Amino acid sequence: MLAQQGDHMLTTRHPQASFVRGFTLVEMAIAMAIFGLLMAAAMPSIGTWLDNARIRNVAESIQSGIQAARAEAIRRNQSISFFLVSSDDPAVLDATCKLANNSGSWVISVSEPSGHCGAEPSTTVAPMIVQTRAVNDAGGSVTVTALQADATTAATTITFNGFGRVTNSGSAISRVDITGVNTGAEYRHLRLALSPTGTVRMCDPRITDSKDPRKC
């Protein structure tokens, strides 16, 4: 009797198992083709989104560097400078570094750091570095332009005194524009605007509404 019941269960389950199957090669090919089309359509927007993230990261890096230089000058009651620099390898600050208004790498130090950006932080050994950051640490692949107050002349340095005020106002960085590297892409441009009192604000130069707090 049990044997008959077991045979009956097997015979009733066997037809159900015949309906279980995987994808055919044709179905997989169609799915892959659809996936490829979706990825091709999404890639430009994904690329722009990543570039915009890099733009913000570099803008925030430069902003925090300027604020750190000002805070250190106040803490030490000593003149401290923020320098924009470039080096042969954008991921490393070393002896190849030089001042550059088109780089997102920066150095905070007492004296001008060209050729010595790889030196250890020190309060006695020139250039008496406080802090450094290479542009690739913040994402890289951006276009940086630092200008003086006339919005035309290149600038690389801003120096703060013990009161946190800018002392090199005639040649100091007054604004820094950061955008992407690809022509024609719809980037979110960002600008750092610096005041003679030493404050720095991030804004969007494309916004024209005077009521929008993001307006430059």
XYZ file of C-alpha atoms in Angstrom, residues 4 9 19 46 57 65 73 76 85 87 91 103 115 119 137 140-141 160 165 170 195-196 210 212:
24
model
C 1.536 2.322 -4.256
C 3.368 10.773 -5.462
C 7.770 23.050 -16.335
C 26.729 58.977 -15.161
C 35.291 67.559 -3.891
C 42.667 74.486 2.891
C 47.609 82.062 11.318
C 50.024 81.011 15.932
C 50.843 74.329 -6.558
C 53.717 68.813 -9.570
C 48.724 62.460 -7.006
C 45.979 73.391 -10.070
C 60.587 72.564 -4.876
C 58.982 68.197 3.042
C 43.259 63.129 -3.182
C 41.248 65.241 -9.703
C 40.191 65.587 -13.362
C 46.792 85.697 6.485
C 43.078 89.182 7.594
C 47.346 93.392 -4.090
C 36.939 88.584 0.905
C 39.695 90.929 2.164
C 19.617 87.648 -6.283
C 19.223 82.541 -4.234
